[in-house]
């Protein structure tokens, strides 16, 4: 596979799943000591990666969950943040300035801060109440953060008796790293083909729902916009018919992400509408990915992980075809990350 280090990928994703017991213990300790709410605070793309876990909790638990921008929290505050709050701050670098300020702010309010980082000797790793470091890089961080945040959500549900199957689900998650490599290998021809189809497109509309919506938003903003300078319009499938449908006309690229949770029909509604108005509709459906040994229940939880791992192969081909490395930025050094 083009520009892919299999052993490195396996090491990183296996490391993410291996944190399950420690993450569970950290969450259970906080709940048993009286935690009343949970904040997911991530800056930029990594904040988007927390949203499937947050949505799972919002759908299955009465435990209060908040998803906020760290920068906005620091300047605007939250009446819900205090000594009975669990705060989860992810950062690949461990140095993201907005997140570092949010950590300081949350601790000043008495909150318990858990950080998820890609590097240990960093401010976010050193100053948290609990830190979990799993080395990753841009091309491997999506799956790693999705897995870690999913485990946190499952731990909350388990401790509260709202989803008691924690051990069974995690045992299936442990199968994922190797299965994701197989998925990449099987998807490689389609990734190469799709990269060729879209390399000259001026812009794309992305849509998804449920757990796939964050991946649609993330891939549009953090990969195509940031790393390839391609214009995109990410829109939730439930909002598509309240504005964005008016942009659909012949030649407009529309990319749909279909998962396997209860929101699948929302994407299918867009899928049924769009082909009559544009000839460029692409659907990535996780139901078509082989995952031997993974139950339908767990498949519904990992749809964004499957999409992330497949789309990484598209990115690998796209950067070569467009002669635009994924690491190339215009303004990165001018912004305080």
Short mmCIF file of C-alpha atoms in Angstrom, two decimals:
data_model
loop_
_atom_site.label_atom_id
_atom_site.label_comp_id
_atom_site.label_asym_id
_atom_site.label_seq_id
_atom_site.Cartn_x
_atom_site.Cartn_y
_atom_site.Cartn_z
CA UNK A 1 0.00 0.00 0.00
CA UNK A 2 1.18 3.49 -0.87
CA UNK A 3 2.97 5.31 1.99
CA UNK A 4 1.70 2.93 4.67
CA UNK A 5 3.66 1.44 7.57
CA UNK A 6 1.61 -1.54 8.70
CA UNK A 7 3.56 -2.31 11.87
CA UNK A 8 3.46 1.30 13.00
CA UNK A 9 -0.29 1.45 12.42
CA UNK A 10 -0.88 -1.77 14.33
CA UNK A 11 1.28 -0.60 17.22
CA UNK A 12 -0.63 2.67 17.55
CA UNK A 13 -4.15 1.26 17.33
CA UNK A 14 -3.31 -1.69 19.57
CA UNK A 15 -1.92 0.83 22.05
CA UNK A 16 -5.19 2.76 22.01
CA UNK A 17 -7.28 -0.32 22.79
CA UNK A 18 -4.77 -1.47 25.40
CA UNK A 19 -5.64 1.62 27.47
CA UNK A 20 -9.21 0.38 27.99
CA UNK A 21 -8.81 -0.95 31.54
CA UNK A 22 -6.92 2.11 32.78
CA UNK A 23 -9.35 4.52 31.13
CA UNK A 24 -12.23 2.61 32.68
CA UNK A 25 -10.62 2.80 36.11
CA UNK A 26 -10.04 6.56 35.79
CA UNK A 27 -13.66 7.15 34.83
CA UNK A 28 -15.04 4.86 37.52
CA UNK A 29 -12.91 6.54 40.20
CA UNK A 30 -14.32 9.92 39.20
CA UNK A 31 -17.92 8.71 39.16
CA UNK A 32 -17.61 6.99 42.52
CA UNK A 33 -16.22 10.20 43.98
CA UNK A 34 -19.33 12.10 42.90
CA UNK A 35 -18.75 13.35 39.35
CA UNK A 36 -21.96 14.75 37.92
CA UNK A 37 -21.03 15.70 34.36
CA UNK A 38 -18.46 15.21 31.63
CA UNK A 39 -16.87 17.76 29.31
CA UNK A 40 -15.16 16.83 26.04
CA UNK A 41 -12.82 19.70 25.17
CA UNK A 42 -10.78 19.36 22.02
CA UNK A 43 -9.35 22.07 19.79
CA UNK A 44 -10.08 21.84 16.08
CA UNK A 45 -10.24 18.42 14.48
CA UNK A 46 -9.47 16.40 17.58
CA UNK A 47 -12.49 17.99 19.22
CA UNK A 48 -14.62 16.73 16.35
CA UNK A 49 -13.27 13.23 16.98
CA UNK A 50 -14.80 13.30 20.49
CA UNK A 51 -18.32 13.78 19.16
CA UNK A 52 -19.31 10.16 18.44
CA UNK A 53 -18.53 9.28 22.08
CA UNK A 54 -20.43 12.32 23.31
CA UNK A 55 -23.41 11.46 21.14
CA UNK A 56 -23.40 7.87 22.39
CA UNK A 57 -23.65 9.14 25.96
CA UNK A 58 -26.34 11.66 25.09
CA UNK A 59 -28.39 8.92 23.44
CA UNK A 60 -27.91 6.17 26.05
CA UNK A 61 -27.30 7.95 29.36
CA UNK A 62 -28.90 10.57 31.58
CA UNK A 63 -25.40 11.64 32.65
CA UNK A 64 -24.81 15.24 31.57
CA UNK A 65 -22.33 15.59 28.69
CA UNK A 66 -20.99 18.83 27.23
CA UNK A 67 -18.95 19.29 24.04
CA UNK A 68 -17.33 22.72 23.89
CA UNK A 69 -14.51 24.55 22.19
CA UNK A 70 -11.71 25.01 24.75
CA UNK A 71 -11.12 28.59 23.60
CA UNK A 72 -14.81 29.44 23.95
CA UNK A 73 -15.03 27.83 27.37
CA UNK A 74 -12.12 29.90 28.67
CA UNK A 75 -13.58 33.22 27.49
CA UNK A 76 -17.25 32.39 28.05
CA UNK A 77 -17.26 29.96 30.97
CA UNK A 78 -19.87 27.35 31.85
CA UNK A 79 -22.13 27.21 34.87
CA UNK A 80 -21.87 23.42 34.68
CA UNK A 81 -18.09 23.27 35.14
CA UNK A 82 -16.86 22.67 38.69
CA UNK A 83 -15.46 20.22 41.23
CA UNK A 84 -17.92 17.54 40.14
CA UNK A 85 -16.88 17.69 36.50
CA UNK A 86 -14.77 15.24 34.51
CA UNK A 87 -12.94 17.05 31.72
CA UNK A 88 -11.42 15.11 28.81
CA UNK A 89 -8.91 17.07 26.72
CA UNK A 90 -7.39 15.36 23.66
CA UNK A 91 -4.35 16.76 21.83
CA UNK A 92 -2.02 14.92 19.50
CA UNK A 93 0.89 17.28 20.18
CA UNK A 94 0.12 17.81 23.85
CA UNK A 95 1.00 21.46 23.36
CA UNK A 96 -2.11 22.97 21.69
CA UNK A 97 -2.27 26.45 23.20
CA UNK A 98 -6.06 26.74 23.48
CA UNK A 99 -6.20 23.35 25.18
CA UNK A 100 -3.38 24.18 27.57
CA UNK A 101 -5.26 27.31 28.65
CA UNK A 102 -8.44 25.28 29.03
CA UNK A 103 -6.66 22.75 31.27
CA UNK A 104 -5.48 25.56 33.55
CA UNK A 105 -8.96 27.09 33.58
CA UNK A 106 -10.71 23.79 34.34
CA UNK A 107 -8.35 22.99 37.18
CA UNK A 108 -8.94 26.46 38.63
CA UNK A 109 -12.63 25.52 38.76
CA UNK A 110 -11.82 22.32 40.63
CA UNK A 111 -12.57 19.93 37.76
CA UNK A 112 -10.83 16.59 37.33
CA UNK A 113 -8.87 16.70 34.05
CA UNK A 114 -8.03 13.64 31.94
CA UNK A 115 -5.84 14.25 28.90
CA UNK A 116 -5.31 12.06 25.84
CA UNK A 117 -2.05 12.91 24.10
CA UNK A 118 0.35 11.63 21.48
CA UNK A 119 3.41 12.76 23.44
CA UNK A 120 4.18 12.36 27.13
CA UNK A 121 6.62 15.14 27.99
CA UNK A 122 4.24 17.98 27.15
CA UNK A 123 2.17 20.50 29.13
CA UNK A 124 -1.13 18.67 28.64
CA UNK A 125 0.43 15.38 29.69
CA UNK A 126 2.33 16.74 32.69
CA UNK A 127 -0.36 18.97 34.18
CA UNK A 128 -3.42 16.72 33.95
CA UNK A 129 -4.83 14.78 36.87
CA UNK A 130 -4.59 11.69 34.68
CA UNK A 131 -2.81 11.45 31.36
CA UNK A 132 -3.00 8.73 28.75
CA UNK A 133 -0.32 8.94 26.09
CA UNK A 134 -0.46 6.82 22.96
CA UNK A 135 2.02 7.95 20.32
CA UNK A 136 0.35 8.67 16.99
CA UNK A 137 0.74 10.92 13.97
CA UNK A 138 -1.68 12.70 11.64
CA UNK A 139 -2.28 9.59 9.55
CA UNK A 140 -3.05 7.36 12.57
CA UNK A 141 -4.55 9.68 15.17
CA UNK A 142 -8.21 9.51 14.09
CA UNK A 143 -8.66 5.85 14.94
CA UNK A 144 -6.63 6.21 18.14
CA UNK A 145 -8.70 9.10 19.49
CA UNK A 146 -11.98 7.59 18.35
CA UNK A 147 -11.12 4.39 20.25
CA UNK A 148 -10.01 6.12 23.43
CA UNK A 149 -13.07 8.38 23.61
CA UNK A 150 -15.38 5.46 22.85
CA UNK A 151 -13.89 3.54 25.78
CA UNK A 152 -14.47 6.54 28.05
CA UNK A 153 -18.12 6.69 27.02
CA UNK A 154 -18.54 2.95 27.49
CA UNK A 155 -16.96 3.20 30.94
CA UNK A 156 -19.48 5.85 31.99
CA UNK A 157 -22.35 3.73 30.71
CA UNK A 158 -21.01 0.62 32.43
CA UNK A 159 -20.46 2.24 35.82
CA UNK A 160 -23.95 3.71 35.76
CA UNK A 161 -25.55 0.41 34.73
CA UNK A 162 -26.77 1.84 31.44
CA UNK A 163 -24.72 -0.50 29.22
CA UNK A 164 -23.28 -3.39 31.20
CA UNK A 165 -21.51 -5.09 28.29
CA UNK A 166 -18.23 -3.17 28.63
CA UNK A 167 -15.98 -6.24 28.70
CA UNK A 168 -17.71 -7.89 25.75
CA UNK A 169 -17.52 -4.77 23.62
CA UNK A 170 -13.87 -4.11 24.45
CA UNK A 171 -13.00 -7.71 23.61
CA UNK A 172 -14.32 -7.04 20.10
CA UNK A 173 -12.52 -3.69 19.91
CA UNK A 174 -9.27 -5.56 20.50
CA UNK A 175 -9.84 -7.25 17.14
CA UNK A 176 -10.00 -3.94 15.30
CA UNK A 177 -6.33 -3.05 14.70
CA UNK A 178 -5.68 -6.11 12.51
CA UNK A 179 -9.12 -5.84 10.89
CA UNK A 180 -8.45 -2.20 10.02
CA UNK A 181 -5.28 -3.20 8.19
CA UNK A 182 -7.31 -5.74 6.22
CA UNK A 183 -9.89 -3.04 5.49
CA UNK A 184 -7.18 -0.71 4.18
CA UNK A 185 -5.81 -3.44 1.94
CA UNK A 186 -9.24 -4.30 0.54
CA UNK A 187 -10.12 -0.62 0.04
CA UNK A 188 -6.83 0.34 -1.64
CA UNK A 189 -8.02 -0.05 -5.27
CA UNK A 190 -11.14 2.03 -4.58
CA UNK A 191 -9.05 4.65 -2.76
CA UNK A 192 -6.72 4.99 -5.74
CA UNK A 193 -9.68 5.22 -8.11
CA UNK A 194 -11.52 7.79 -6.02
CA UNK A 195 -8.45 10.00 -5.61
CA UNK A 196 -8.20 10.11 -9.40
CA UNK A 197 -11.89 11.00 -9.66
CA UNK A 198 -11.71 13.98 -7.32
CA UNK A 199 -8.19 15.40 -7.72
CA UNK A 200 -9.40 18.27 -9.91
CA UNK A 201 -12.76 18.93 -8.23
CA UNK A 202 -13.11 22.57 -7.07
CA UNK A 203 -15.22 21.73 -4.03
CA UNK A 204 -17.26 19.00 -2.34
CA UNK A 205 -20.38 18.79 -0.21
CA UNK A 206 -19.96 16.24 2.59
CA UNK A 207 -22.75 14.81 4.67
CA UNK A 208 -23.38 12.16 7.30
CA UNK A 209 -25.48 11.55 10.40
CA UNK A 210 -25.06 10.05 13.83
CA UNK A 211 -21.54 8.79 14.36
CA UNK A 212 -20.57 9.38 10.71
CA UNK A 213 -21.33 13.09 10.74
CA UNK A 214 -18.19 13.96 12.76
CA UNK A 215 -16.05 12.03 10.28
CA UNK A 216 -17.67 13.88 7.36
CA UNK A 217 -16.97 17.19 9.10
CA UNK A 218 -13.44 16.14 10.09
CA UNK A 219 -12.40 14.82 6.67
CA UNK A 220 -13.77 17.88 4.90
CA UNK A 221 -12.19 20.43 7.23
CA UNK A 222 -9.00 18.83 8.50
CA UNK A 223 -7.90 16.80 5.49
CA UNK A 224 -9.26 18.35 2.31
CA UNK A 225 -9.30 21.96 3.49
CA UNK A 226 -6.28 22.08 5.79
CA UNK A 227 -4.04 19.52 4.14
CA UNK A 228 -5.09 19.82 0.48
CA UNK A 229 -6.55 23.36 0.22
CA UNK A 230 -9.73 22.01 -1.37
CA UNK A 231 -12.97 23.86 -0.63
CA UNK A 232 -15.70 21.85 1.10
CA UNK A 233 -19.16 22.27 2.58
CA UNK A 234 -19.79 19.79 5.40
CA UNK A 235 -23.47 19.63 6.40
CA UNK A 236 -25.34 17.24 8.68
CA UNK A 237 -27.75 15.03 6.74
CA UNK A 238 -30.68 16.27 8.84
CA UNK A 239 -29.86 19.86 7.78
CA UNK A 240 -29.23 19.05 4.12
CA UNK A 241 -32.84 19.72 3.11
CA UNK A 242 -32.92 23.05 4.92
CA UNK A 243 -30.54 24.94 2.69
CA UNK A 244 -27.68 23.00 1.15
CA UNK A 245 -29.88 21.10 -1.33
CA UNK A 246 -30.12 24.37 -3.26
CA UNK A 247 -26.41 24.10 -4.10
CA UNK A 248 -26.86 20.70 -5.77
CA UNK A 249 -26.72 20.87 -9.56
CA UNK A 250 -25.00 18.92 -12.35
CA UNK A 251 -21.26 18.64 -11.73
CA UNK A 252 -21.38 19.27 -7.98
CA UNK A 253 -19.53 16.61 -5.97
CA UNK A 254 -21.58 15.21 -3.09
CA UNK A 255 -19.94 12.70 -0.73
CA UNK A 256 -22.09 10.74 1.72
CA UNK A 257 -20.96 8.73 4.74
CA UNK A 258 -23.36 5.97 5.78
CA UNK A 259 -22.91 4.22 9.10
CA UNK A 260 -24.74 1.41 10.80
CA UNK A 261 -26.54 3.12 13.65
CA UNK A 262 -30.14 4.28 13.88
CA UNK A 263 -29.43 7.49 11.91
CA UNK A 264 -28.65 5.63 8.68
CA UNK A 265 -32.04 6.58 7.12
CA UNK A 266 -31.13 10.28 7.37
CA UNK A 267 -28.22 9.72 4.98
CA UNK A 268 -30.29 7.47 2.76
CA UNK A 269 -32.79 10.29 2.30
CA UNK A 270 -30.00 12.44 0.80
CA UNK A 271 -28.78 9.47 -1.22
CA UNK A 272 -32.22 8.98 -2.73
CA UNK A 273 -32.62 12.67 -3.58
CA UNK A 274 -29.28 13.73 -4.99
CA UNK A 275 -28.70 11.52 -8.08
CA UNK A 276 -31.57 13.20 -9.89
CA UNK A 277 -29.74 16.54 -9.67
CA UNK A 278 -26.01 15.81 -9.83
CA UNK A 279 -23.99 13.18 -11.60
CA UNK A 280 -21.28 13.18 -8.92
CA UNK A 281 -22.66 11.36 -5.90
CA UNK A 282 -20.27 9.12 -3.95
CA UNK A 283 -21.43 6.96 -1.05
CA UNK A 284 -19.06 5.37 1.46
CA UNK A 285 -21.08 2.78 3.36
CA UNK A 286 -19.47 1.01 6.32
CA UNK A 287 -21.91 -1.88 5.94
CA UNK A 288 -19.83 -2.95 2.95
CA UNK A 289 -16.63 -3.38 4.99
CA UNK A 290 -15.65 -6.86 6.12
CA UNK A 291 -15.12 -7.14 9.90
CA UNK A 292 -14.94 -10.79 10.87
CA UNK A 293 -15.80 -11.43 14.51
CA UNK A 294 -17.34 -8.01 15.13
CA UNK A 295 -21.02 -8.00 16.09
CA UNK A 296 -23.65 -5.64 14.62
CA UNK A 297 -23.79 -3.88 18.00
CA UNK A 298 -20.11 -3.02 17.89
CA UNK A 299 -20.15 -2.25 14.17
CA UNK A 300 -22.70 0.47 14.90
CA UNK A 301 -20.24 2.01 17.38
CA UNK A 302 -17.16 1.97 15.15
CA UNK A 303 -18.50 3.35 11.86
CA UNK A 304 -16.40 6.57 12.10
CA UNK A 305 -13.29 4.49 12.79
CA UNK A 306 -13.90 2.41 9.68
CA UNK A 307 -14.42 5.49 7.54
CA UNK A 308 -11.30 7.16 8.93
CA UNK A 309 -9.14 4.16 8.18
CA UNK A 310 -10.49 3.85 4.62
CA UNK A 311 -10.24 7.55 3.85
CA UNK A 312 -6.62 7.66 4.97
CA UNK A 313 -5.90 5.58 1.88
CA UNK A 314 -7.69 8.17 -0.29
CA UNK A 315 -5.53 10.90 1.30
CA UNK A 316 -2.35 8.93 0.63
CA UNK A 317 -3.15 8.77 -3.08
CA UNK A 318 -4.56 12.29 -3.29
CA UNK A 319 -1.40 13.96 -2.01
CA UNK A 320 0.67 12.14 -4.64
CA UNK A 321 -1.70 12.81 -7.53
CA UNK A 322 -1.97 16.52 -6.62
CA UNK A 323 1.73 16.83 -5.74
CA UNK A 324 0.63 18.40 -2.47
CA UNK A 325 2.03 16.65 0.64
CA UNK A 326 -0.42 16.41 3.53
CA UNK A 327 2.11 18.23 5.71
CA UNK A 328 2.17 21.38 3.55
CA UNK A 329 0.54 24.41 5.18
CA UNK A 330 0.29 28.09 4.26
CA UNK A 331 -0.24 29.64 7.64
CA UNK A 332 0.58 27.00 10.25
CA UNK A 333 3.59 28.85 11.67
CA UNK A 334 1.65 32.09 11.92
CA UNK A 335 -1.03 30.60 14.16
CA UNK A 336 -0.52 29.89 17.88
CA UNK A 337 -1.11 26.17 18.05
#
